[in-house]
Amino acid sequence: MRIRRKMLAGYGVAFALLGVVLLWAIANLVSLGRATDAILRENYRSILAAEQMLQTLARQDKLVRDSAMGLDAEALPAFRKEEAAFFESLAKAKDNITIHEEGGVLETVETEYLAFLGAANGVLMGGTASGPNPLADYQSAVLPGGDRAADACRALKSLNEDHMFSASMNAGRVASRAIWSTLAVGLVAMVLGIGFSLGFSRRLVHPISELTRATRRLTEGDYDVRVPAGGADELGALAQGFGAMAQRLGEYHKMNLRRLLSEQRQTDAVLKSISDGIIVLDADFHITRVNPAAANLFRCEAGEPASPHLLEVVRDQKVFDYVKRQAESGPSAGLNEEDRVLALEREGNVRYYLYDARPVQSEDKATAGTVLVFRDITRLQELDRMKSEFVMAASHELRTPMTGLEMSLGLLEERVGETLAAEQSALLETARQDVARLKALINDLLDLSRLESGTIDLQLVRVPLKSIAGKTVSLFDAQARERGIHLSCDIPEEVAEVKADPNKIAWVLSNLVSNALRYVDAGGHITVSAEQAGDWVHVHVADDGKGIPEEYHARVFDKFIQVEGAAGTGGTGLGLAISREIVRAHRGAIWVDSSVGRGSTFTFTLPVFTMKTGDTA
Ligand code: ADP
């Protein structure tokens, strides 16, 4: 049955109960009406007739008495009129015999009245028949006859009054029975109605509650939930639809699960097969996955550990800061490779790991986590160290013969220079220049390898930057003037003193200024400036020379890197590498901003001198 029909049936039952109560009340009213009607019909009319008969009798009695006393000579016609009225009332009373004894009483009334009439007629007809004393006749025959007839009328009246009283008592009983029975029927109907409504509404709502419960279980992931099919109404159809939907969702969920599991297995296999250590972090830097290589490295559990914080496992603030920075600022904010090396001591050996962090972004571009990779570069570090040591040893060994060669060439030129032919003299000059270049290269190599291997100690002191820069720039004044280049040093007094090795910083500044002089044309400008930014002083060497293409911006600080077209300028390609090593040794950084044709600005940072670190002047 459809819900609408069910509801209509429910209303129908309620209306039927209401109808029963209504019918019952009407029936009671009808019976009450009947009871009161009986009073009127059965008794009141008889009482009225008895009363009229009594009055008629009284008037007739008076007429007879007046006539007997000679007071009313014309009493007869009036008497006849009253007589007719009496019989009329008597007929009415006879017409309305409703009580068992009433017939007998009326007979007595009629008999007594007729006797009264006989006596009265005798008196009224005028003394002839009745003798000379009509008054005596009246008193002896008429008056007692009239009294008897009146008594009979009164008996009729009181019989009806008694019956009326009992009928009214009966009507009262009927009324109170009607009230109570209507109340009882109403109550029964109400109880039945409430019971029916409760049962009916429960039956109606039951499938909806089942559906609600099933929906809740479905949202909790129970895809096996089903709703009993129920009836053939709309809710039954809904339950069937729900079952089909849950089944489909279950299948879809299983399919997704299978796909996810297979993807996870693939990822696991990939992670296991990678020899680099890989740690996967969530957005709060808690570890969600670790591959066996990383687990071995940090002695933690591979697979999915109980989400410890990165710092609990890696225990290196620098790594954590880097990861945090990468996660917050995106993959572009990187550190140089040299600054991303983690040294770990394992079984008495120190091993070096180059780490890198890649943020994982969610669909809304928020950082959902980070993948941290540790690559073992111990062998590369070792090779680098060996290379530096070899370069240092080779340059050291080469420097002495090269100095000797330079001196010999100088002496040769001095002694026989004037006797040589022009061609020979040019050859000698070329040899001298080559030796000078080689010597410069060997010196640079030696310096660089010393710096890289940490053999050169820094003499860190409290020093005003303005004085180092001023002195260094003044060394290049003559050269700049000669080439028509405007060289200036513009460092404000308020720039804080730095904690640095003055000779090494002068070396960096010399490299940068000499480079600028090399790549700035006549009429160009070179400016050395500085400003303070927090705990650091930024030193700039800016020129408006030929500039450096963007792809070289990071690489120019690597060894032997020369921008195309710069060869032949007499450089060794090591100046900027040496400068970077020196700046790094001061814990600072160096970079270049440049665009081709507009010039370059090299910037390096030095730490501001502070008393709290226990620095000594
Ligand atoms: P080099 O001894 O060759 O100058 P550097 O390491 O000092 O070696 O510089 C590397 C390269 O960077 C140079 O060969 C040059 O191409 C480029 N370079 C350095 N400074 C400047 C500059 N101020 N203007 C343009 N190019 C520059």
XYZ file of C-alpha atoms and ligand atoms in Angstrom:
644
model
C 0.000 0.000 0.000
C 1.268 3.455 -0.812
C 2.146 5.771 2.065
C -0.646 8.152 1.122
C -3.189 5.352 1.356
C -1.744 4.178 4.625
C -2.048 7.651 6.050
C -5.592 7.956 4.759
C -6.422 4.606 6.379
C -4.932 5.927 9.623
C -7.065 9.047 9.436
C -10.047 6.828 8.536
C -9.686 4.853 11.770
C -9.460 8.083 13.765
C -12.540 9.453 12.023
C -14.381 6.168 12.570
C -13.677 6.334 16.293
C -14.827 9.936 16.319
C -17.988 8.834 14.470
C -18.663 6.113 17.058
C -18.409 8.642 19.865
C -20.631 11.052 17.934
C -23.259 8.394 17.209
C -23.235 7.321 20.807
C -23.738 10.899 21.961
C -26.587 11.395 19.461
C -28.238 8.150 20.585
C -28.038 9.326 24.174
C -29.485 12.707 23.288
C -32.311 11.028 21.432
C -33.145 8.760 24.381
C -32.980 11.765 26.715
C -35.305 13.630 24.397
C -37.641 10.708 24.389
C -37.667 10.555 28.176
C -38.587 14.228 28.504
C -41.045 13.997 25.654
C -42.754 11.127 27.502
C -43.188 13.348 30.481
C -44.908 15.979 28.377
C -46.799 13.613 26.214
C -47.874 11.079 28.793
C -48.558 13.153 31.862
C -48.621 16.840 31.349
C -51.639 16.807 29.056
C -53.619 14.611 31.505
C -52.688 16.931 34.393
C -53.825 19.897 32.321
C -57.105 18.167 31.493
C -57.625 17.269 35.194
C -56.932 20.837 36.192
C -59.393 22.175 33.597
C -61.996 19.675 34.768
C -61.476 20.821 38.364
C -61.913 24.452 37.372
C -64.985 23.646 35.273
C -66.436 21.729 38.210
C -65.796 24.669 40.540
C -67.512 27.053 38.158
C -70.443 24.683 37.647
C -70.743 24.248 41.412
C -70.901 28.009 41.848
C -73.489 28.343 39.064
C -75.672 25.675 40.726
C -75.299 27.290 44.165
C -76.120 30.761 42.810
C -79.140 29.369 41.032
C -80.270 27.540 44.216
C -79.913 30.703 46.198
C -81.843 32.529 43.503
C -78.936 34.770 42.719
C -78.581 33.751 39.096
C -81.732 33.055 37.122
C -79.789 32.509 33.874
C -77.341 29.943 35.190
C -78.429 27.067 32.982
C -76.904 28.157 29.656
C -73.622 28.928 31.373
C -73.785 25.584 33.115
C -74.270 23.806 29.770
C -71.284 25.593 28.322
C -69.161 24.481 31.244
C -70.532 20.997 30.902
C -69.345 20.909 27.280
C -65.956 22.175 28.399
C -65.792 19.444 31.041
C -66.551 16.719 28.547
C -64.018 18.165 26.175
C -61.347 17.991 28.891
C -62.492 14.523 29.835
C -62.216 13.457 26.198
C -58.669 14.839 26.076
C -57.776 12.951 29.234
C -59.255 9.759 27.817
C -57.318 10.352 24.665
C -54.135 10.404 26.653
C -54.370 7.283 28.770
C -50.753 6.323 29.283
C -50.828 4.915 32.780
C -52.249 1.576 33.631
C -54.617 2.811 36.387
C -55.634 5.943 34.486
C -58.572 4.279 32.656
C -60.229 3.277 35.969
C -59.758 6.729 37.458
C -61.285 8.372 34.395
C -64.248 6.049 34.611
C -64.723 7.177 38.244
C -64.444 10.811 37.105
C -67.056 10.268 34.445
C -69.378 8.337 36.764
C -69.061 10.889 39.511
C -69.548 13.763 37.117
C -72.597 12.233 35.602
C -74.014 11.828 39.122
C -73.144 15.454 39.795
C -74.762 16.481 36.539
C -77.943 14.595 37.482
C -78.162 16.321 40.828
C -77.255 19.699 39.371
C -79.752 19.429 36.560
C -82.461 18.827 39.175
C -81.599 22.065 40.951
C -81.153 24.097 37.804
C -84.333 22.935 36.121
C -86.184 25.019 38.615
C -87.476 23.586 41.874
C -90.435 21.715 40.378
C -88.818 18.408 40.333
C -86.622 18.938 43.247
C -89.032 20.405 45.667
C -89.480 23.786 47.185
C -85.986 24.122 48.703
C -83.349 24.099 45.997
C -80.602 25.182 48.374
C -81.220 22.119 50.541
C -81.078 19.998 47.402
C -77.905 21.645 46.449
C -76.303 20.940 49.784
C -77.533 17.392 50.033
C -76.963 16.119 46.520
C -75.096 18.556 44.286
C -72.313 19.619 46.623
C -71.242 16.100 47.683
C -71.551 14.881 44.060
C -69.371 17.771 42.926
C -66.856 17.011 45.668
C -66.664 13.361 44.651
C -66.201 14.311 40.993
C -63.519 16.822 42.030
C -61.825 14.143 44.147
C -61.810 11.829 41.172
C -60.281 14.642 39.052
C -57.669 15.269 41.762
C -56.906 11.543 41.840
C -56.346 11.701 38.076
C -54.130 14.734 38.527
C -52.049 13.272 41.351
C -51.740 9.924 39.509
C -50.245 11.800 36.548
C -48.144 14.041 38.793
C -46.655 10.987 40.489
C -45.991 9.424 37.155
C -44.494 12.654 35.869
C -42.219 12.799 38.860
C -41.032 9.241 38.302
C -40.634 9.991 34.546
C -38.534 13.042 35.332
C -36.461 10.951 37.726
C -36.069 8.478 34.893
C -35.021 11.291 32.516
C -32.417 12.382 35.082
C -31.085 8.845 35.225
C -31.042 8.669 31.425
C -29.161 11.987 31.289
C -26.523 10.930 33.823
C -26.180 7.542 32.118
C -25.783 9.405 28.820
C -23.036 11.579 30.288
C -21.144 8.660 31.791
C -21.574 6.351 28.880
C -20.545 9.077 26.403
C -17.551 9.779 28.609
C -16.716 6.056 28.746
C -17.146 5.592 24.999
C -15.081 8.762 24.431
C -12.349 7.462 26.736
C -12.314 4.042 25.108
C -12.186 5.736 21.702
C -9.362 7.975 22.925
C -7.334 5.044 24.304
C -7.973 3.065 21.135
C -7.073 6.142 19.045
C -3.831 6.793 20.960
C -2.858 3.129 20.830
C -3.649 2.955 17.166
C -1.764 6.214 16.421
C 1.295 4.978 18.316
C 1.300 1.630 16.581
C 0.473 3.138 13.233
C 3.089 5.897 13.422
C 5.687 3.365 14.640
C 4.916 1.126 11.709
C 5.012 4.097 9.354
C 8.258 5.555 10.774
C 10.024 2.223 11.376
C 11.421 1.919 7.809
C 12.596 5.562 7.954
C 14.478 4.927 11.242
C 15.976 1.799 9.697
C 17.105 3.864 6.721
C 18.573 6.566 8.976
C 20.481 3.941 10.998
C 21.726 2.294 7.823
C 22.827 5.653 6.367
C 24.803 6.384 9.545
C 26.532 3.000 9.337
C 27.234 3.587 5.663
C 28.904 6.935 6.419
C 31.010 5.088 9.029
C 32.280 2.842 6.244
C 30.068 -0.255 6.714
C 29.240 -0.981 3.107
C 27.570 -4.335 3.933
C 24.657 -2.599 5.626
C 21.219 -3.400 4.143
C 17.714 -2.236 4.979
C 14.887 -4.849 5.177
C 12.885 -4.533 1.952
C 9.669 -3.653 3.853
C 6.364 -3.240 2.034
C 5.515 -2.328 -1.496
C 5.218 1.371 -0.725
C 7.608 4.212 -1.551
C 9.735 3.438 1.530
C 10.114 -0.139 0.363
C 11.337 1.172 -2.983
C 13.669 3.578 -1.166
C 15.058 0.690 0.943
C 15.700 -1.306 -2.216
C 17.387 1.712 -3.830
C 19.472 2.218 -0.704
C 20.582 -1.424 -0.762
C 21.619 -1.108 -4.400
C 23.486 2.122 -3.674
C 25.313 0.596 -0.655
C 26.292 -2.395 -2.779
C 27.652 -0.152 -5.545
C 29.522 1.996 -3.031
C 30.951 -1.150 -1.427
C 32.175 -2.396 -4.803
C 33.626 1.021 -5.617
C 35.303 1.166 -2.215
C 36.803 -2.326 -2.654
C 38.040 -1.365 -6.114
C 39.625 1.834 -4.736
C 41.121 -0.133 -1.872
C 42.603 -2.666 -4.282
C 44.005 0.119 -6.425
C 45.392 1.935 -3.392
C 46.933 -1.259 -2.054
C 48.561 -2.047 -5.353
C 49.827 1.543 -5.627
C 51.142 1.305 -2.076
C 52.886 -1.986 -2.854
C 54.448 -0.384 -5.916
C 55.563 2.612 -3.849
C 56.941 0.254 -1.188
C 58.839 -1.686 -3.830
C 60.226 1.545 -5.309
C 61.190 2.857 -1.860
C 62.850 -0.445 -0.948
C 64.787 -0.582 -4.190
C 66.239 2.918 -3.753
C 69.597 2.925 -2.040
C 69.200 6.557 -0.939
C 67.566 7.067 2.445
C 63.987 8.364 2.039
C 61.814 9.754 4.816
C 58.232 10.860 4.150
C 56.844 13.521 6.492
C 53.345 14.836 7.080
C 52.487 18.544 7.252
C 53.509 18.621 10.955
C 56.931 17.079 10.246
C 55.992 13.743 11.754
C 57.437 10.750 9.935
C 54.844 8.719 8.039
C 57.138 6.400 6.053
C 60.783 5.418 6.044
C 62.519 3.245 3.462
C 64.976 0.535 4.628
C 68.021 2.645 3.680
C 66.871 5.567 5.869
C 65.782 3.177 8.645
C 69.278 1.712 8.638
C 70.811 5.186 8.603
C 68.846 6.557 11.540
C 68.305 3.231 13.306
C 64.542 3.408 13.241
C 61.751 1.159 12.043
C 61.192 0.866 8.279
C 57.698 0.983 6.745
C 55.204 3.038 8.668
C 56.593 3.902 12.097
C 54.524 5.326 14.935
C 54.842 8.860 13.517
C 57.740 10.262 15.550
C 58.800 13.850 14.898
C 61.616 14.340 12.391
C 63.879 15.796 15.087
C 63.442 12.672 17.247
C 64.871 10.520 14.471
C 67.302 12.711 12.515
C 68.359 14.810 15.538
C 69.826 17.638 13.451
C 68.418 21.138 13.793
C 69.962 22.272 10.488
C 68.213 19.486 8.561
C 64.919 20.281 10.295
C 65.255 24.038 9.609
C 65.952 23.294 5.950
C 62.958 20.948 5.658
C 60.736 23.494 7.389
C 61.910 26.270 5.090
C 61.339 24.097 2.016
C 57.841 23.161 3.207
C 56.930 26.770 3.970
C 58.485 28.565 1.005
C 58.220 25.888 -1.664
C 60.932 23.978 -3.493
C 62.714 27.069 -4.828
C 64.122 28.221 -1.484
C 67.105 25.892 -1.496
C 70.520 25.827 0.119
C 73.764 25.217 -1.758
C 74.723 21.588 -1.987
C 77.790 22.201 0.173
C 75.522 23.419 2.971
C 73.256 20.388 2.749
C 75.702 17.749 3.879
C 75.002 15.729 7.010
C 77.910 13.865 8.603
C 76.938 10.721 10.498
C 79.251 8.520 12.478
C 78.506 4.853 11.888
C 80.668 2.058 13.326
C 83.604 4.362 13.869
C 83.496 5.811 10.329
C 82.138 9.210 9.389
C 79.879 9.104 6.379
C 78.511 12.101 4.481
C 74.959 12.457 3.189
C 73.660 15.108 0.849
C 70.059 15.790 1.811
C 67.269 17.329 -0.177
C 63.636 18.020 0.682
C 60.702 18.228 -1.722
C 57.356 19.487 -0.456
C 54.282 17.453 -1.467
C 51.356 19.683 -2.302
C 47.710 18.796 -1.866
C 45.057 19.643 -4.457
C 44.442 23.068 -2.902
C 48.174 23.823 -3.194
C 48.718 23.563 0.559
C 51.761 21.611 1.719
C 50.553 18.122 2.628
C 53.964 16.780 3.547
C 57.608 16.566 2.551
C 59.838 13.891 1.089
C 63.360 13.987 2.526
C 66.144 12.185 0.636
C 69.630 11.363 1.977
C 72.232 10.475 -0.672
C 75.485 8.907 0.471
C 78.239 11.155 -0.921
C 81.033 9.817 1.285
C 82.970 8.526 -1.744
C 82.506 11.818 -3.611
C 83.628 13.757 -0.522
C 86.630 11.474 -0.262
C 87.425 11.967 -3.948
C 87.016 15.728 -3.537
C 89.326 15.709 -0.559
C 91.901 13.604 -2.433
C 91.598 15.911 -5.426
C 92.148 18.972 -3.247
C 95.141 17.313 -1.586
C 96.552 16.363 -4.958
C 95.988 19.862 -6.371
C 97.586 21.323 -3.245
C 100.589 19.012 -3.482
C 100.941 19.504 -7.254
C 100.604 23.286 -7.063
C 103.046 23.353 -4.179
C 105.537 21.291 -6.155
C 104.996 23.371 -9.291
C 105.256 26.733 -7.584
C 109.019 26.541 -6.849
C 110.143 25.511 -10.377
C 107.701 28.027 -11.806
C 109.225 30.804 -9.685
C 112.648 29.629 -10.835
C 111.496 29.628 -14.455
C 110.092 33.130 -14.074
C 113.340 34.374 -12.554
C 115.402 32.656 -15.302
C 113.281 34.186 -18.036
C 113.609 37.597 -16.353
C 117.390 37.235 -16.167
C 117.566 36.034 -19.772
C 115.623 39.038 -20.964
C 117.789 41.333 -18.903
C 121.066 39.884 -20.143
C 120.447 39.097 -23.800
C 117.189 40.898 -24.466
C 118.725 43.656 -26.482
C 120.727 41.256 -28.684
C 117.726 39.204 -29.698
C 115.973 39.570 -32.958
C 112.421 40.941 -32.811
C 110.936 37.477 -33.396
C 113.009 35.913 -30.625
C 112.197 38.762 -28.281
C 108.433 38.227 -28.928
C 108.847 34.503 -28.186
C 110.604 35.329 -24.934
C 107.839 37.802 -23.973
C 105.159 35.168 -24.689
C 107.045 32.638 -22.575
C 107.289 35.207 -19.737
C 103.505 35.933 -19.915
C 102.651 32.224 -19.999
C 104.829 31.577 -16.986
C 103.185 34.518 -15.158
C 99.733 33.147 -16.001
C 100.747 29.653 -14.927
C 102.170 31.034 -11.694
C 98.943 32.964 -11.022
C 96.938 29.809 -11.725
C 99.151 27.706 -9.468
C 98.886 30.318 -6.707
C 95.094 30.449 -7.038
C 94.871 26.644 -7.045
C 97.042 26.435 -3.973
C 94.979 29.081 -2.170
C 91.723 27.416 -3.125
C 92.789 23.930 -2.094
C 94.107 25.319 1.181
C 90.814 27.071 1.803
C 88.827 23.959 0.854
C 90.851 21.664 3.069
C 90.664 24.150 5.920
C 94.440 24.579 6.131
C 94.117 28.360 6.133
C 93.028 29.620 9.558
C 90.804 32.655 9.794
C 91.905 35.421 12.163
C 88.442 36.658 13.103
C 88.493 40.115 14.704
C 86.147 43.022 15.290
C 86.732 45.273 12.337
C 84.981 48.252 10.698
C 84.109 47.239 7.159
C 84.538 50.797 5.897
C 88.298 50.733 6.612
C 88.934 47.355 4.849
C 86.868 48.374 1.833
C 88.459 51.854 1.677
C 91.987 50.440 1.696
C 91.219 47.749 -0.885
C 89.488 50.118 -3.281
C 92.343 52.627 -3.041
C 94.699 49.919 -4.404
C 92.727 49.965 -7.656
C 92.368 53.771 -7.926
C 95.310 54.226 -10.319
C 94.216 51.354 -12.566
C 90.658 52.686 -12.700
C 91.747 56.223 -13.452
C 94.052 54.910 -16.190
C 91.110 53.118 -17.824
C 88.702 56.000 -17.350
C 86.445 54.081 -14.922
C 84.734 55.730 -11.942
C 85.553 53.612 -8.895
C 84.000 54.648 -5.580
C 83.504 53.278 -2.108
C 80.272 54.325 -0.426
C 79.902 52.737 2.999
C 77.959 54.730 5.611
C 79.452 55.257 9.066
C 76.507 53.612 10.788
C 77.176 50.189 9.243
C 78.109 47.985 12.198
C 81.532 46.503 12.719
C 81.851 42.959 11.427
C 83.479 39.857 12.779
C 85.894 38.937 10.019
C 89.468 38.226 8.959
C 90.432 41.613 7.381
C 93.025 40.136 4.990
C 90.641 37.520 3.638
C 87.824 40.032 3.201
C 90.258 42.365 1.417
C 91.074 39.386 -0.812
C 87.385 38.871 -1.658
C 86.907 42.583 -2.331
C 90.061 42.633 -4.524
C 88.754 39.698 -6.549
C 85.373 41.362 -7.070
C 86.760 44.836 -7.880
C 89.458 43.444 -10.224
C 86.806 41.349 -11.998
C 84.594 44.425 -12.361
C 87.514 46.437 -13.761
C 88.007 43.689 -16.303
C 84.413 43.710 -17.543
C 83.594 47.438 -17.387
C 84.358 49.648 -20.336
C 85.913 53.110 -20.150
C 83.476 55.642 -18.660
C 81.792 52.890 -16.594
C 81.191 52.876 -12.863
C 82.149 50.521 -10.060
C 80.714 51.104 -6.580
C 81.473 49.300 -3.359
C 78.666 49.765 -0.818
C 77.252 48.076 2.269
C 74.215 48.087 4.524
C 73.171 46.315 7.666
C 70.292 43.782 7.691
C 69.680 42.376 11.145
C 72.709 40.428 12.344
C 74.354 40.621 8.952
C 76.147 43.231 6.871
C 75.521 42.980 3.124
C 78.501 44.149 1.020
C 77.863 44.975 -2.649
C 80.290 45.442 -5.533
C 78.242 46.852 -8.374
C 79.312 47.698 -11.897
C 77.609 48.745 -15.105
C 79.701 46.491 -17.296
C 78.744 43.743 -19.720
C 76.799 41.660 -17.160
C 76.464 37.901 -16.771
C 73.779 35.759 -18.469
C 71.280 34.300 -15.999
C 72.283 30.661 -16.546
C 75.740 31.510 -15.184
C 74.543 33.262 -12.006
C 75.010 30.207 -9.767
C 77.801 28.546 -11.723
C 80.257 31.486 -11.870
C 81.230 30.598 -8.283
C 82.334 27.108 -9.351
C 85.950 26.356 -10.201
C 87.187 27.171 -13.718
C 83.856 28.564 -14.832
C 84.246 31.458 -17.185
C 81.375 33.041 -19.031
C 81.601 32.577 -22.760
C 83.697 35.318 -24.283
C 85.568 35.955 -21.012
C 88.492 33.746 -21.971
C 91.554 35.750 -22.816
C 90.870 38.349 -20.159
C 93.737 36.871 -18.170
C 91.564 35.309 -15.461
C 91.992 31.802 -14.115
C 88.324 31.078 -13.410
C 89.141 30.574 -9.722
C 88.691 34.083 -8.267
C 84.994 33.745 -7.451
C 85.461 30.149 -6.161
C 88.125 31.437 -3.745
C 85.846 34.338 -2.733
C 82.990 31.924 -2.002
C 85.214 29.696 0.151
C 86.353 32.732 2.163
C 82.797 34.048 2.641
C 81.576 30.576 3.660
C 84.384 30.289 6.156
C 82.839 33.441 7.709
C 79.428 31.624 7.721
C 78.201 34.129 5.136
C 76.805 33.741 1.606
C 77.702 35.223 -1.786
C 75.561 35.692 -4.872
C 75.249 37.783 -7.989
C 72.416 39.820 -9.527
C 73.147 40.631 -13.105
C 71.679 41.136 -16.518
C 73.553 41.194 -19.789
C 74.401 44.703 -20.936
C 73.326 46.399 -17.701
C 75.989 45.301 -15.260
C 76.414 43.039 -12.268
C 76.123 43.393 -8.523
C 78.022 40.870 -6.413
C 76.832 40.694 -2.802
C 78.315 38.861 0.137
C 77.301 38.797 3.778
C 79.370 39.030 6.937
C 78.221 38.581 10.521
C 77.823 41.704 12.653
C 80.144 41.696 15.662
C 78.220 41.030 18.895
C 79.553 40.907 22.466
C 77.248 38.103 23.511
C 78.976 35.461 21.409
C 82.162 36.050 23.360
C 83.936 37.605 20.388
C 87.208 39.292 21.064
C 88.341 42.440 19.349
P 88.248 34.938 -13.602
O 89.590 34.820 -12.995
O 88.135 34.320 -14.938
O 87.735 36.286 -13.524
P 86.349 34.447 -11.679
O 86.031 33.253 -10.879
O 86.784 35.631 -10.915
O 87.393 34.020 -12.732
O 85.095 34.816 -12.536
C 84.426 33.841 -13.214
C 83.735 34.396 -14.415
O 82.689 35.256 -14.006
C 84.596 35.286 -15.222
O 85.332 34.535 -16.166
C 83.621 36.199 -15.898
O 83.139 35.600 -17.066
C 82.492 36.293 -14.912
N 82.575 37.586 -14.171
C 83.122 37.759 -12.944
N 82.931 39.016 -12.518
C 82.280 39.646 -13.516
C 81.795 40.982 -13.701
N 81.934 41.929 -12.759
N 81.180 41.305 -14.863
C 80.974 40.358 -15.807
N 81.408 39.066 -15.704
C 82.050 38.720 -14.574
